[in-house]
Coordinates of C-alpha atoms in Angstrom, one line a residue:
M1 CA -15.3 72.1 122.7
G2 CA -13.9 75.6 123.0
Q3 CA -12.4 77.0 126.1
Q4 CA -14.2 79.7 128.0
A5 CA -12.7 82.5 130.1
K6 CA -14.4 81.1 133.1
R7 CA -15.9 77.6 133.1
T8 CA -19.6 77.5 133.8
K9 CA -20.3 75.4 137.0
L10 CA -23.6 74.0 136.0
L11 CA -25.4 73.3 132.7
I12 CA -29.1 72.6 133.1
S13 CA -30.3 70.6 130.1
I14 CA -34.0 70.4 129.4
V15 CA -35.5 68.5 126.5
S16 CA -39.0 69.6 125.4
Y17 CA -41.6 68.1 123.1
N18 CA -45.1 69.5 123.0
S19 CA -45.0 70.3 126.7
L20 CA -45.1 74.1 126.7
T21 CA -47.2 74.6 129.9
Y22 CA -45.0 72.3 131.9
L23 CA -41.8 73.8 130.4
K24 CA -42.8 77.3 131.4
E25 CA -43.4 76.1 135.0
C26 CA -40.1 74.4 134.9
L27 CA -38.2 77.5 133.7
D28 CA -40.1 79.7 136.1
S29 CA -39.1 77.6 139.0
I30 CA -35.4 77.8 138.0
K31 CA -35.8 81.6 137.7
K32 CA -37.4 81.7 141.1
Y33 CA -34.9 79.4 142.8
P34 CA -31.7 79.7 140.8
P35 CA -28.5 78.1 142.1
S36 CA -26.0 80.4 143.7
L37 CA -23.2 79.0 141.4
S38 CA -22.7 80.0 137.8
F39 CA -25.1 78.2 135.6
K40 CA -26.8 78.2 132.2
V41 CA -30.0 76.7 131.0
V42 CA -30.2 75.1 127.6
V43 CA -33.6 73.9 126.2
V44 CA -33.5 71.5 123.3
D45 CA -36.9 71.5 121.6
N46 CA -37.7 68.4 119.5
A47 CA -39.8 70.2 116.9
S48 CA -42.8 70.9 119.1
G49 CA -46.0 71.9 117.4
D50 CA -47.3 73.9 120.4
G51 CA -45.4 77.2 119.9
T52 CA -42.6 76.3 122.3
Q53 CA -39.8 77.8 120.2
D54 CA -41.6 81.1 119.6
I55 CA -42.5 81.5 123.3
L56 CA -38.9 80.8 124.4
R57 CA -37.5 83.4 122.0
K58 CA -40.0 86.0 123.1
D59 CA -40.4 85.5 126.9
Y60 CA -37.3 83.4 128.0
R61 CA -34.4 85.2 126.4
W62 CA -32.2 84.2 129.3
V63 CA -32.5 80.6 128.1
S64 CA -30.4 79.2 125.3
L65 CA -32.6 77.4 122.7
I66 CA -31.5 74.6 120.4
A67 CA -34.3 74.2 117.9
N68 CA -34.4 70.7 116.3
Q69 CA -36.2 70.3 113.0
K70 CA -37.5 66.9 114.0
N71 CA -37.9 64.8 117.1
Y72 CA -34.5 63.2 117.7
G73 CA -35.5 61.7 121.0
F74 CA -34.4 62.3 124.6
A75 CA -30.8 61.0 124.5
A76 CA -29.8 62.7 121.2
A77 CA -31.4 66.0 122.2
N78 CA -29.6 66.0 125.6
N79 CA -26.3 65.3 123.9
R80 CA -26.8 68.4 121.7
A81 CA -27.0 70.5 124.9
L82 CA -24.1 68.7 126.5
S83 CA -21.9 69.4 123.5
S84 CA -23.0 73.1 123.3
L85 CA -21.4 74.3 126.5
D86 CA -18.5 73.1 128.8
S87 CA -19.4 72.9 132.4
E88 CA -18.2 71.1 135.6
Y89 CA -21.6 69.6 136.2
V90 CA -24.7 68.9 134.2
M91 CA -28.3 68.7 135.4
L92 CA -30.5 66.6 133.1
M93 CA -34.1 67.6 133.7
N94 CA -37.4 66.7 132.1
S95 CA -39.5 69.6 130.9
D96 CA -42.3 68.5 133.3
C97 CA -40.1 69.0 136.4
Q98 CA -39.8 71.9 138.9
V99 CA -37.1 72.7 141.3
F100 CA -37.4 74.0 144.9
E101 CA -35.4 76.5 146.9
D102 CA -31.8 75.5 147.4
S103 CA -32.4 72.1 145.7
L104 CA -29.8 72.6 142.9
D105 CA -27.2 74.0 145.3
R106 CA -27.6 71.1 147.7
I107 CA -27.3 68.5 144.9
I108 CA -24.1 70.1 143.5
G109 CA -22.7 70.7 147.0
F110 CA -23.0 67.0 147.7
M111 CA -21.1 66.2 144.5
E112 CA -18.4 68.7 145.4
E113 CA -17.9 66.9 148.7
N114 CA -18.0 63.4 147.2
K115 CA -15.5 63.4 144.4
E116 CA -16.0 59.8 143.5
T117 CA -19.6 60.4 142.6
G118 CA -20.5 60.4 138.9
V119 CA -24.3 60.7 139.1
V120 CA -26.7 62.0 141.7
G121 CA -30.5 61.5 141.7
P122 CA -32.5 63.9 144.0
R123 CA -35.6 63.1 145.9
I124 CA -38.4 63.3 143.4
L125 CA -42.0 64.1 144.2
N126 CA -45.1 63.3 142.2
S127 CA -47.6 66.0 141.3
D128 CA -49.6 65.3 144.5
G129 CA -46.5 65.6 146.7
T130 CA -46.1 61.9 147.3
L131 CA -42.7 60.2 146.9
Q132 CA -41.6 58.9 143.5
L133 CA -39.6 55.7 143.7
S134 CA -36.8 57.1 141.5
C135 CA -33.9 54.9 142.4
R136 CA -33.7 51.3 141.3
R137 CA -31.6 48.1 141.3
F138 CA -30.0 46.9 138.1
P139 CA -32.7 44.5 136.7
S140 CA -31.6 40.9 136.3
M141 CA -33.4 39.1 133.4
F142 CA -35.6 37.3 135.9
Y143 CA -36.6 40.4 137.8
A144 CA -37.0 42.4 134.6
G145 CA -39.4 39.8 133.2
A146 CA -41.3 39.4 136.4
H147 CA -41.6 43.1 137.1
S148 CA -42.7 43.8 133.5
L149 CA -45.6 41.4 133.7
L150 CA -46.7 41.7 137.4
T151 CA -46.6 45.5 137.6
V152 CA -49.4 45.7 135.0
V153 CA -51.9 43.7 137.1
Y154 CA -50.4 43.9 140.6
P155 CA -48.2 47.1 140.9
E156 CA -47.4 46.5 144.6
N157 CA -46.0 43.0 144.1
P158 CA -42.9 42.0 146.1
I159 CA -40.7 41.7 143.0
S160 CA -41.5 45.2 141.7
R161 CA -41.1 46.7 145.2
R162 CA -37.7 45.1 145.6
Y163 CA -36.6 46.3 142.1
K164 CA -37.8 49.9 143.0
M165 CA -36.1 49.7 146.4
A166 CA -39.5 50.6 148.0
G167 CA -38.3 49.7 151.5
A168 CA -35.0 51.7 151.4
D169 CA -34.3 54.3 154.1
R170 CA -34.6 57.6 152.1
S171 CA -33.8 59.9 154.9
R172 CA -30.1 59.9 154.0
P173 CA -27.9 59.7 150.9
F174 CA -27.0 56.2 149.8
E175 CA -25.4 54.4 146.9
V176 CA -27.8 52.9 144.3
D177 CA -27.5 51.1 141.0
W178 CA -29.3 53.8 139.0
V179 CA -31.5 56.8 139.3
S180 CA -34.2 58.3 137.1
G181 CA -33.1 60.5 134.2
S182 CA -36.1 62.8 134.8
A183 CA -33.8 64.7 137.2
M184 CA -30.2 63.6 137.3
A185 CA -27.0 65.5 138.1
V186 CA -23.8 64.3 136.3
R187 CA -20.2 65.1 136.8
R188 CA -18.7 66.2 133.5
K189 CA -15.4 64.5 134.2
A190 CA -17.2 61.2 134.6
L191 CA -19.3 61.8 131.5
E192 CA -16.2 62.4 129.5
E193 CA -14.8 59.1 130.7
V194 CA -17.9 56.9 130.1
G195 CA -19.3 58.8 127.1
L196 CA -22.5 60.7 126.3
L197 CA -26.0 59.3 126.4
D198 CA -26.4 56.4 124.0
E199 CA -28.6 57.8 121.2
R200 CA -29.8 54.4 120.2
F201 CA -32.2 54.8 123.1
F202 CA -34.8 57.1 121.6
M203 CA -36.7 57.3 124.8
Y204 CA -36.4 55.5 128.1
V205 CA -33.6 53.3 129.6
E206 CA -30.9 55.8 128.6
D207 CA -30.6 56.7 132.3
L208 CA -30.2 53.0 133.3
D209 CA -27.6 52.6 130.6
L210 CA -25.6 55.6 131.7
C211 CA -25.5 54.6 135.3
Y212 CA -24.5 51.1 134.3
R213 CA -21.5 52.5 132.4
M214 CA -20.7 54.7 135.4
W215 CA -20.4 51.8 137.7
K216 CA -18.3 49.9 135.2
K217 CA -15.8 52.8 135.3
N218 CA -15.9 52.9 139.1
W219 CA -18.0 56.1 139.4
K220 CA -20.6 56.0 142.1
V221 CA -24.3 56.7 141.7
Y222 CA -26.1 58.2 144.7
Y223 CA -29.6 58.9 145.8
F224 CA -29.7 62.3 147.5
P225 CA -32.9 63.1 149.5
H226 CA -31.8 66.6 150.6
G227 CA -32.5 68.1 147.2
E228 CA -36.0 67.8 145.9
V229 CA -37.6 68.1 142.4
L230 CA -41.2 67.9 141.5
H231 CA -42.0 65.7 138.5
H232 CA -45.3 65.5 136.6
V233 CA -44.8 61.9 135.3
G234 CA -45.4 61.4 131.6
A235 CA -46.7 64.9 130.9
S236 CA -45.2 65.0 127.3
S237 CA -46.4 61.5 126.5
R238 CA -50.0 61.5 127.8
G239 CA -52.5 60.1 125.3
K240 CA -49.7 57.9 123.8
S241 CA -49.7 55.1 126.3
L242 CA -49.4 52.2 123.8
K243 CA -46.7 54.0 121.8
S244 CA -44.8 54.8 125.0
S245 CA -45.0 51.2 126.1
L246 CA -43.7 50.1 122.7
M247 CA -40.7 52.5 123.0
M248 CA -40.1 51.3 126.6
Q249 CA -40.0 47.6 125.7
K250 CA -37.8 48.3 122.7
S251 CA -35.3 50.2 124.9
V252 CA -35.3 47.4 127.5
L253 CA -34.5 44.9 124.8
L254 CA -31.7 47.1 123.4
F255 CA -30.1 47.4 126.9
Y256 CA -29.9 43.6 127.2
L257 CA -28.6 43.1 123.7
K258 CA -26.0 45.8 124.2
N259 CA -24.8 44.6 127.6
Y260 CA -25.3 40.9 127.5
R261 CA -24.4 39.9 124.0
K262 CA -21.0 38.6 125.1
N263 CA -22.4 37.0 128.2
W264 CA -24.0 33.6 128.7
R265 CA -27.2 35.4 129.7
I266 CA -27.7 36.1 126.0
I267 CA -29.5 32.7 125.7
F268 CA -32.4 34.2 127.6
I269 CA -33.0 36.9 125.1
P270 CA -35.9 35.0 123.4
V271 CA -37.6 34.7 126.7
I272 CA -37.2 38.5 127.4
V273 CA -38.6 39.2 123.9
A274 CA -41.7 37.1 124.7
V275 CA -42.2 38.8 128.1
L276 CA -41.9 42.2 126.6
A277 CA -44.4 41.3 123.9
L278 CA -46.8 40.2 126.6
R279 CA -46.3 43.5 128.4
I280 CA -47.2 45.4 125.3
F281 CA -50.3 43.2 124.9
F282 CA -51.3 43.8 128.5
S283 CA -50.9 47.6 128.0
W284 CA -53.1 47.4 124.9
A285 CA -55.7 45.4 126.7
K286 CA -55.7 47.8 129.7
L287 CA -56.3 50.7 127.3
K288 CA -59.2 48.9 125.6
L289 CA -60.9 48.1 128.9
A290 CA -60.5 51.6 130.1
R291 CA -62.3 53.1 127.1
P292 CA -66.1 53.7 127.6

């Protein structure tokens, strides 16, 4: 990576795929509430068919566009942005997110004051303004299986609530196992130590995997409630619920195979496979029942 005369403080990496309306709102929010530090926005478009690339070239010339010729997935697309520009910090953000006034400054300010922090997840709000449970515990095989099955039929079950840290005090910053990659700030120094996003995760779980590697290298992961981001959940995958479920379960299985293959827990992999298959079946059945 080439040296620059003055290192950019913050790189904002946004991956888009057929989400032009949301992407425009995302970029407009950054333009309205830009951070006070030096920053650059890079949009990596995964071959959208909705005119995204033409609109960016015409109306958003202040944004750097990386135009992929096919859909490489979330992790690989982000890695292209991360490799395109050196920066002290990186903000990974979904195209269906929006920032608020001072949110980016506050997030990076917290990381400046806490040098041991590798990843920070902001307070994330749903489209209706309600809180999104965006920080989680690392899932044991038992909790992963139980959460996968129970959340389909009983979303507020105690196991899922514990996994999602539903009862945590979110009025102050605190250490967590992992945070959602829909909006995640990462220290470049930590990223250089643990490596980029694992491109084997086409979509989903790459955030869990990154935070897991951060902790293994003694970098802390924090939930930070004093910087807020709005997230329209699943905007780019609407209408593809079954396909999204398949990708999610595949990524979950990959995470366990990657991290437990040299651990005695590997013996439970067949059980996890069966549970994930059931989860896919439940998702399919739910879609069928929902159709008129």
